[in-house]
XYZ file of C-alpha atoms in Angstrom:
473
model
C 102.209 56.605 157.716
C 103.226 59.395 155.180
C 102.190 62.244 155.765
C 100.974 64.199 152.143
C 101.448 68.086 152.146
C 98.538 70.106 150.804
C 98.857 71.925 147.511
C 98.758 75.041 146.925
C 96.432 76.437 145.093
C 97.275 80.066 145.921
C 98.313 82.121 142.927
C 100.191 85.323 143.249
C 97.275 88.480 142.646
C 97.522 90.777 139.812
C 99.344 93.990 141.816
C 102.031 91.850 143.544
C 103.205 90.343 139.602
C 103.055 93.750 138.235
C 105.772 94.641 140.975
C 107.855 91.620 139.500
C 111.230 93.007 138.148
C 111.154 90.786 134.938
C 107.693 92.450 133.881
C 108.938 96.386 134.204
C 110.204 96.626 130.473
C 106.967 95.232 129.895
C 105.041 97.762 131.350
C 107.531 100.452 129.611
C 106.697 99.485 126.301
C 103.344 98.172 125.853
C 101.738 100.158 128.670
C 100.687 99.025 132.439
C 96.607 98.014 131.103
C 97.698 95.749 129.007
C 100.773 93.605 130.607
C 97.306 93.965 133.276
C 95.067 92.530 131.166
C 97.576 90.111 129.878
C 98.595 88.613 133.388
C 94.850 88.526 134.298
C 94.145 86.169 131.256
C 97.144 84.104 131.734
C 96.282 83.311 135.603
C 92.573 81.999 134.113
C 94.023 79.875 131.449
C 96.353 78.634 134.807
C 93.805 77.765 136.891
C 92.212 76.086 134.075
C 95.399 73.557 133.191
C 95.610 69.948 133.779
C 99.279 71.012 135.749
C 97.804 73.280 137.842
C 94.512 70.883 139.294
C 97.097 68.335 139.679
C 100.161 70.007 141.303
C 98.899 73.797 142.545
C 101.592 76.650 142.116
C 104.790 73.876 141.879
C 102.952 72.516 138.551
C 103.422 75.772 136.831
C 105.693 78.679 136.079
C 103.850 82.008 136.106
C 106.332 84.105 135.555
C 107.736 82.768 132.509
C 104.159 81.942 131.012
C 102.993 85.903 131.638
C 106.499 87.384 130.149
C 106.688 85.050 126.787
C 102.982 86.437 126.377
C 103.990 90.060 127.009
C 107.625 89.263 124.836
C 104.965 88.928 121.652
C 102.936 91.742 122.261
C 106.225 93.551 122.487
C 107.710 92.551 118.857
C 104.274 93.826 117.635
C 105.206 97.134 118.286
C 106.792 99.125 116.081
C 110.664 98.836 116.179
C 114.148 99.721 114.125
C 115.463 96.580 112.712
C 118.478 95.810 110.708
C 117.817 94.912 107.006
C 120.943 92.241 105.626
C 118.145 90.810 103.005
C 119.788 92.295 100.269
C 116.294 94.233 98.859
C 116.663 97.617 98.903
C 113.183 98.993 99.184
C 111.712 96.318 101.734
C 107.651 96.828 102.247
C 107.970 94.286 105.005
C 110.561 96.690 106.789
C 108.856 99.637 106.222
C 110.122 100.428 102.444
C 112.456 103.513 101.919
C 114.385 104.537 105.544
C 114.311 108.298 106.046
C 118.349 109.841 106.708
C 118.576 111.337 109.942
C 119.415 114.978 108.678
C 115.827 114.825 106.656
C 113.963 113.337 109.285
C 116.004 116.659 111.944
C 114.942 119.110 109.017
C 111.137 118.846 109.319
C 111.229 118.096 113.115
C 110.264 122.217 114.319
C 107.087 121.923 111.692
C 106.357 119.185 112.943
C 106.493 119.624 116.192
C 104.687 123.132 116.496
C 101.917 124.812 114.748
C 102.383 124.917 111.201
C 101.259 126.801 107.784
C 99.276 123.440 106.803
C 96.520 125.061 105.417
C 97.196 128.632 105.691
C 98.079 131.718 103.514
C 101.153 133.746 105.326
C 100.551 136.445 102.439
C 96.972 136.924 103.249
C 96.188 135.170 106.466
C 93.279 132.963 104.293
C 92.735 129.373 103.943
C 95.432 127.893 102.085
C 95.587 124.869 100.207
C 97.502 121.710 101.745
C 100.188 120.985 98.877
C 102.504 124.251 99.923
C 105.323 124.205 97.448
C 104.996 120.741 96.209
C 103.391 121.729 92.971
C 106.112 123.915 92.058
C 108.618 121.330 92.853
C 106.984 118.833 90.789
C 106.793 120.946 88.175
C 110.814 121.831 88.229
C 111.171 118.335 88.973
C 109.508 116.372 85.946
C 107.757 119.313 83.962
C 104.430 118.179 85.224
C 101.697 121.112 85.077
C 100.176 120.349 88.321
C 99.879 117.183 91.122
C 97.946 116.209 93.713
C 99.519 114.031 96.690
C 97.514 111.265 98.588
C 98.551 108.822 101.054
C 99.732 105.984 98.871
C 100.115 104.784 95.209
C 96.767 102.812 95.270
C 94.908 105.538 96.183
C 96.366 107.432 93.610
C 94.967 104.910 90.748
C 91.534 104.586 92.579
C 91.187 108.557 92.934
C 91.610 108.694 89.064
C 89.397 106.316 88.514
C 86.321 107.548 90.366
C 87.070 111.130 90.140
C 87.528 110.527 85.805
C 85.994 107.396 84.910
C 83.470 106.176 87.108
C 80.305 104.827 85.391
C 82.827 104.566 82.642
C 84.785 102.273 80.517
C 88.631 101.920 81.190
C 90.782 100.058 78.710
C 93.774 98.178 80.193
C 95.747 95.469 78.734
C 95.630 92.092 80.236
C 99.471 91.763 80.395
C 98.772 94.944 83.064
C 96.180 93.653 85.245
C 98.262 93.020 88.158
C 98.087 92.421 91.722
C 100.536 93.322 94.358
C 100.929 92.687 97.677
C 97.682 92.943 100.290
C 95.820 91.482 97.381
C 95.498 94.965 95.816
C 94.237 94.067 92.198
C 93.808 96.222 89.482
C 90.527 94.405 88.329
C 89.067 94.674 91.608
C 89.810 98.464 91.963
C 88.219 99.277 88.454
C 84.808 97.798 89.863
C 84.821 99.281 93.036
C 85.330 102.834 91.433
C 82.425 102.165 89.820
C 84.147 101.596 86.030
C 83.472 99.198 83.547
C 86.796 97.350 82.943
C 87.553 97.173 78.925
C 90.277 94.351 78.620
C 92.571 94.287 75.198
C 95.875 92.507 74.328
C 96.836 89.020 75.306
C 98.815 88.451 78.230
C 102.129 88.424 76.299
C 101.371 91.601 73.228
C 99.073 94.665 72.998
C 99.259 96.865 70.594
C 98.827 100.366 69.625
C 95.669 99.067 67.708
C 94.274 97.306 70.559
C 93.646 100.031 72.285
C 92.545 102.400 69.999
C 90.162 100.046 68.242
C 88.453 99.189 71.805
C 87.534 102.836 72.346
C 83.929 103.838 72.405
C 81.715 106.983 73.215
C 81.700 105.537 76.720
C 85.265 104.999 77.135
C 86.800 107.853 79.821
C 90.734 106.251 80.109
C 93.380 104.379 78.699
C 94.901 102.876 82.082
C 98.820 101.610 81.525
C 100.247 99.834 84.787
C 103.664 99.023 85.633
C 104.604 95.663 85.932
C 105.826 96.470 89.345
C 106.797 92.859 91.187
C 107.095 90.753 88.177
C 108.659 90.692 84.384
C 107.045 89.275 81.214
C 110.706 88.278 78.638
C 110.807 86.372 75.681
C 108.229 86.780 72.821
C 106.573 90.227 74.411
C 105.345 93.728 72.329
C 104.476 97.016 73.862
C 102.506 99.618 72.032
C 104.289 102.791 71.358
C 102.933 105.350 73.989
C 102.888 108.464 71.879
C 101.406 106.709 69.340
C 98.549 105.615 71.131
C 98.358 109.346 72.895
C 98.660 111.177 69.794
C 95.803 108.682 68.031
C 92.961 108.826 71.111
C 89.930 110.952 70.593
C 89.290 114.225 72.849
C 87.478 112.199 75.105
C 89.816 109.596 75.842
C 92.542 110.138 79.045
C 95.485 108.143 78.983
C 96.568 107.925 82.341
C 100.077 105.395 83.221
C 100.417 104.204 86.631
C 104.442 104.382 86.992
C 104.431 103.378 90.310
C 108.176 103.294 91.074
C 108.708 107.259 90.829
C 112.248 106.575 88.862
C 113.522 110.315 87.416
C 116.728 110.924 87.043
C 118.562 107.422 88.190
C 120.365 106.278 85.864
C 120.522 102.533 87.374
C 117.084 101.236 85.384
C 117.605 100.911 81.895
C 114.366 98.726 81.984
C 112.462 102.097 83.782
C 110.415 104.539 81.740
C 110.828 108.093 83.359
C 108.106 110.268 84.953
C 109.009 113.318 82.519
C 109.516 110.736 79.698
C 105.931 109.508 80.382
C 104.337 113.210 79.873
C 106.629 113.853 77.519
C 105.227 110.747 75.167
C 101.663 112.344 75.500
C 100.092 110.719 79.050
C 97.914 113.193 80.552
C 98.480 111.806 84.222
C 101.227 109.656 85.865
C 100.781 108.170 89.329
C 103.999 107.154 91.424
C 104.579 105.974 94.874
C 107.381 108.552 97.157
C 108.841 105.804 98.625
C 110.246 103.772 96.535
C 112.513 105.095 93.894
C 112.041 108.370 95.584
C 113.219 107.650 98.663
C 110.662 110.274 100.818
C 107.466 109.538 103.280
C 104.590 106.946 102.007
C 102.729 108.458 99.722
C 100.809 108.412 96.278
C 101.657 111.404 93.767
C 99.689 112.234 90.945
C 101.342 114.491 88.457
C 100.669 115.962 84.893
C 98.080 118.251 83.492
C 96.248 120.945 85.606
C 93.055 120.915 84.225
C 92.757 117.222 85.379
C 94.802 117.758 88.818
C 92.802 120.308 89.641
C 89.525 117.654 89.128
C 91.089 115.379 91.554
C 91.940 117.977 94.241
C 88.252 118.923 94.240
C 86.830 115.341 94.491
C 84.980 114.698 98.231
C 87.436 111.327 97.997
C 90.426 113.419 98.346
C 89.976 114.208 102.377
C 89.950 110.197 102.801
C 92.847 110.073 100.811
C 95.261 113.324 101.655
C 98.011 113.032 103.992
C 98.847 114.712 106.832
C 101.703 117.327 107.348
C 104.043 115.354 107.968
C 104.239 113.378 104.980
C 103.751 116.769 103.281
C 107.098 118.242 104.887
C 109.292 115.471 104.130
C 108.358 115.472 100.458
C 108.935 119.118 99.905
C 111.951 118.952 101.701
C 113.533 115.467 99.712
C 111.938 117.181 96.668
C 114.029 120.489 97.215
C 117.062 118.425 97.759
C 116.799 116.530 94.985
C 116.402 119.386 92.914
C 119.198 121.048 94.501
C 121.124 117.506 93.985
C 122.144 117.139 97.454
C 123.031 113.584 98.465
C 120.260 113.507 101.247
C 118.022 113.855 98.240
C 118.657 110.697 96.933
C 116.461 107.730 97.196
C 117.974 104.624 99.309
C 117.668 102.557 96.094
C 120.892 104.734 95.185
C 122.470 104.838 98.755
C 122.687 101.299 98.795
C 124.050 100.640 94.803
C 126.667 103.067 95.965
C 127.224 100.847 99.030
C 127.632 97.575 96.815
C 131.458 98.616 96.176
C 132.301 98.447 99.085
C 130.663 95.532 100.162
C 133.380 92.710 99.187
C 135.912 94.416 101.111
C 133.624 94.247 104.519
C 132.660 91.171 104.203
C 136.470 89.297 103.546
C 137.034 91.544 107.219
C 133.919 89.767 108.579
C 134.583 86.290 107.488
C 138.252 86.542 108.807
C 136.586 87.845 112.401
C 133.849 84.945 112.110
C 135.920 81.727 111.794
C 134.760 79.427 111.253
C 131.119 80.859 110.738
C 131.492 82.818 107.804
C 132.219 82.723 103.960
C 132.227 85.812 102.059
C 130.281 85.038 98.866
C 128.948 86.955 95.852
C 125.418 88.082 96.244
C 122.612 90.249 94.222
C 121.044 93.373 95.806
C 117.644 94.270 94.354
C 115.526 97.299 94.769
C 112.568 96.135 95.626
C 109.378 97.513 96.907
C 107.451 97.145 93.247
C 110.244 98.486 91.356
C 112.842 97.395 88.527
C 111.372 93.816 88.991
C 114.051 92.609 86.469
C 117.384 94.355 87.144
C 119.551 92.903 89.794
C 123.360 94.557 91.502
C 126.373 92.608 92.138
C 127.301 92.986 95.836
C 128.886 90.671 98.840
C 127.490 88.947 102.069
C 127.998 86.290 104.644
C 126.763 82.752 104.286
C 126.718 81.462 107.812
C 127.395 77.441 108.791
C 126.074 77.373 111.999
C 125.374 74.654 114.372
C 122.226 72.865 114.179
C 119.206 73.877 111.796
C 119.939 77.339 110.055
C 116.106 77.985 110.798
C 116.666 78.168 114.290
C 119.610 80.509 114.132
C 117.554 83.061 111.588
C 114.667 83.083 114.459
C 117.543 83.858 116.853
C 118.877 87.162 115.104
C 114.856 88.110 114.901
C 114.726 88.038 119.076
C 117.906 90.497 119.381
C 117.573 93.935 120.925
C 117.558 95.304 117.718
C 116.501 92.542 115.072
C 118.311 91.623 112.075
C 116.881 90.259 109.014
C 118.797 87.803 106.891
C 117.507 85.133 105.126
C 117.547 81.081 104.158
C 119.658 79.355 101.423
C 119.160 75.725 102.089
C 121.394 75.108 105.327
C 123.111 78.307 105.041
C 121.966 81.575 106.982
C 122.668 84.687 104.111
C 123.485 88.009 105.474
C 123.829 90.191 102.596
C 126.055 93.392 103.459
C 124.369 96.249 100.883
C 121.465 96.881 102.419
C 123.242 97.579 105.530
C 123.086 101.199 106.589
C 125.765 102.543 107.963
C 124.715 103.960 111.126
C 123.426 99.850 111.776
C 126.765 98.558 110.740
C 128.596 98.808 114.475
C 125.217 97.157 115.967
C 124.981 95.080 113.361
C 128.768 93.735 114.433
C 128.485 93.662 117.671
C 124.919 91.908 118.238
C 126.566 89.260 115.326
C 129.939 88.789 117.348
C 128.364 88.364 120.508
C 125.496 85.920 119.277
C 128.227 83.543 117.632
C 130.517 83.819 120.851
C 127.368 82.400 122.622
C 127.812 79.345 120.350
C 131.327 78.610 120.605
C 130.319 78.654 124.496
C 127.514 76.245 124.047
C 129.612 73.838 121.862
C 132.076 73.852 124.469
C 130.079 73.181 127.347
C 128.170 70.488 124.824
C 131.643 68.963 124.251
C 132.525 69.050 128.009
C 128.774 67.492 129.177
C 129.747 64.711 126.383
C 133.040 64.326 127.992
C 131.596 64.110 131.541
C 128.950 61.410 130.250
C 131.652 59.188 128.787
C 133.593 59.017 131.550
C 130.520 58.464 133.711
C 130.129 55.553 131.633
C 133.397 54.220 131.745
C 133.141 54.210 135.732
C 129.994 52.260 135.588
């Protein structure tokens, strides 16, 4: 009679997997509690599973169950990834990249006590904006500004602070949405104004919005088309004309949102001097997009409004902290002082595109038979210039097997890289590469197709092996 061995139902305890060598990296980067807390839940959904009833310890794997878990808590951290998407200013990948020599620059003020909110002249309570005004000022003429932590609070602080209880007029060709379902209708009623729309989706005129005013009316709100383009049969008003025809009591206020200056890459992009310059009493811009600085909503033009905002109880919800503060009075004084580390990296990466054929005819000659060099765009991205696109060059990738599979691969390396899908082709395109990424960038690439020219050989040689297995049969 057979003799049956009893199972074991014995599962390793929490301390002695925590010792396990393939859960240390684990513990480095998401912390001890919760690779803890992790293995504790995976060891009751174990003793819960059909496997584990029938079969004990041999039904299951512990290990590998408790370190795929802690492998997706660790690509929700935080981490430097390599962007070959061809969009400049990527919000999915954190928007504008800092350089290195900025980021060095405010690393002592940041890493000390500072002058945040302190007068070195007097030894009194300073305000938070340090030189910023000044800069802004220098930079686009603006009288005063007032910086927040993004462009959306920037609209919403005008709003309330100016308008609330209100009417705004805004033209329905403007009342967008961008991403994080951020609409500009929905904003308008939570600041408390009463939305006033005029136009069609196509044309507003000048008239339109002066004929909607009324004694309640507090602002004329112009928004940036900022992801999308209406072409064909479209009108505008003139700006200054509708400036120079509202009433005293009537702000207009245009939501730029990209921050373009001084490029000269956007013939499609209105200005932020331009804008004041036309009559608006306030712009609003994002610094990190065409900018190229920390997140963050600026508000710039006339004091006497500026100085409104700066008072409102909304603004200590909304201000940023000092470190957004150093970085964009220290891009702001290079830019002014136009030093190359004070450009945006919408222009670091059109000067890139040049080069970009070049690189990848070297690539596709190291990646044979992988790779084709082919002509791609580069956009800018992030909300911005919506319908101007850059020759450049990438890779388009044959690969093995479903391309989907080998763009989920390039996600799980060390340091992730980013391309994208065109029908069965995996598209790596070369200008948005940074330089300091490029070396990674080749060697995680070489060694990732190298894998697959091992696992078609052994493929090919298991194949082999199985015919002749069959032949012998």
């Amino acid at each position: 009679m057979a003799v049956t061995s009893a199972i074991n139902y014995r599962l390793p305890q929490v301390e002695q997997l925590l010792q396990h060598p393939s859960l240390e990296k684990y513990i480095k980067s998401v912390s001890r509690p919760v690779v803890t807390n992790i293995i504790r839940n995976q060891l009751a959904v174990i003793r819960q599973s059909d496997a584990f009833k029938q079969k004990g310890v041999e039904g299951v794997n512990v290990i590998k169950d408790i370190t795929q878990l802690c492998e997706q808590y660790r690509q929700q951290r935080q981490t430097r990834v390599i962007n070959a998407t061809g969009i400049a200013v990527h919000t999915n990948l954190g928007r504008s990249p800092l350089s290195t020599d900025l980021w060095d620059s405010v690393r002592r003020v940041n890493t000390g006590y500072s002058n945040l909110e302190l007068e070195l002249s007097t030894g009194k309570r300073g305000g938070r904006n340090g030189l910023l005004p000044a800069l802004v000022t220098n930079w686009i003429g603006a009288e005063g500004c007032v910086v927040v932590n993004n462009n959306a609070a920037s609209v919403y602080l005008v709003l309330q602070a100016l308008a609330s209880g209100k009417e705004v007029i805004v033209s329905r060709g403007e009342q967008v949405q961008i991403g994080g379902g951020f609409r500009i209708p929905d904003i308008l009623l939570m600041s408390g104004c009463k939305l006033v729309e005029v136009g069609t989706t196509n044309i507003t005129t000048s008239d339109d919005y002066i004929n909607a005013i009324t004694e309640n009316t507090a602002l004329v709100l112009m928004v940036h088309q900022s992801n999308f383009s209406i072409q064909g049969f479209t009108e505008s008003p003139d700006i200054e004309d509708v400036a120079r025809r509202l009433p005293e009591h009537v702000r207009l206020v245009v939501d730029q949102g990209s921050g373009l200056s001084s490029e000269q890459y956007a013939d499609s992009e209105t200005p932020l001097s331009r804008y004041l310059q036309l009559g608006a009493d306030l712009v609003c811009f994002s610094g990190d997009k065409i900018l190229g600085g920390p997140q963050a909503g600026i508000i710039a033009g006339k004091q006497s409004l500026t100085q409104i905002l700066a008072k409102n109880p909304m603004m200590r919800a909304f201000r940023p902290g000092r470190i957004v503060l150093s970085l964009l009075e220290e891009m702001l004084v290079r830019k002014l002082n136009r030093e190359a580390s004070g450009e945006g990296v919408a222009q670091h990466t059109l000067n890139r595109c040049g080069t970009t054929a070049d690189r990848a005819v070297d690539l596709m000659t190291q990646w044979q038979p992988w790779a084709k060099a082919v002509p791609l765009q580069m956009q800018v991205g992030g909300g911005s210039i919506p319908s101007e696109t850059y020759d450049c060059y990438g890779l388009a990738l044959s690969l093995p097997g479903k391309a989907q599979r080998h763009l989920d691969a390039l996600r799980s390396m060390p340091t992730p890289i980013i391309g994208y899908l065109h029908g069965d082709k995996l598209m790596l395109n070369l200008a948005t590469l940074l330089e300091e990424d490029l070396p990674l960038f080749k060697a995680q690439m070489g060694n990732y197709l190298q894998s697959l020219v091992k696992e078609k050989g052994q493929s090919e040689a298991d194949a082999k092996a199985g015919g002749c297995d069959a032949d012998t049969k």
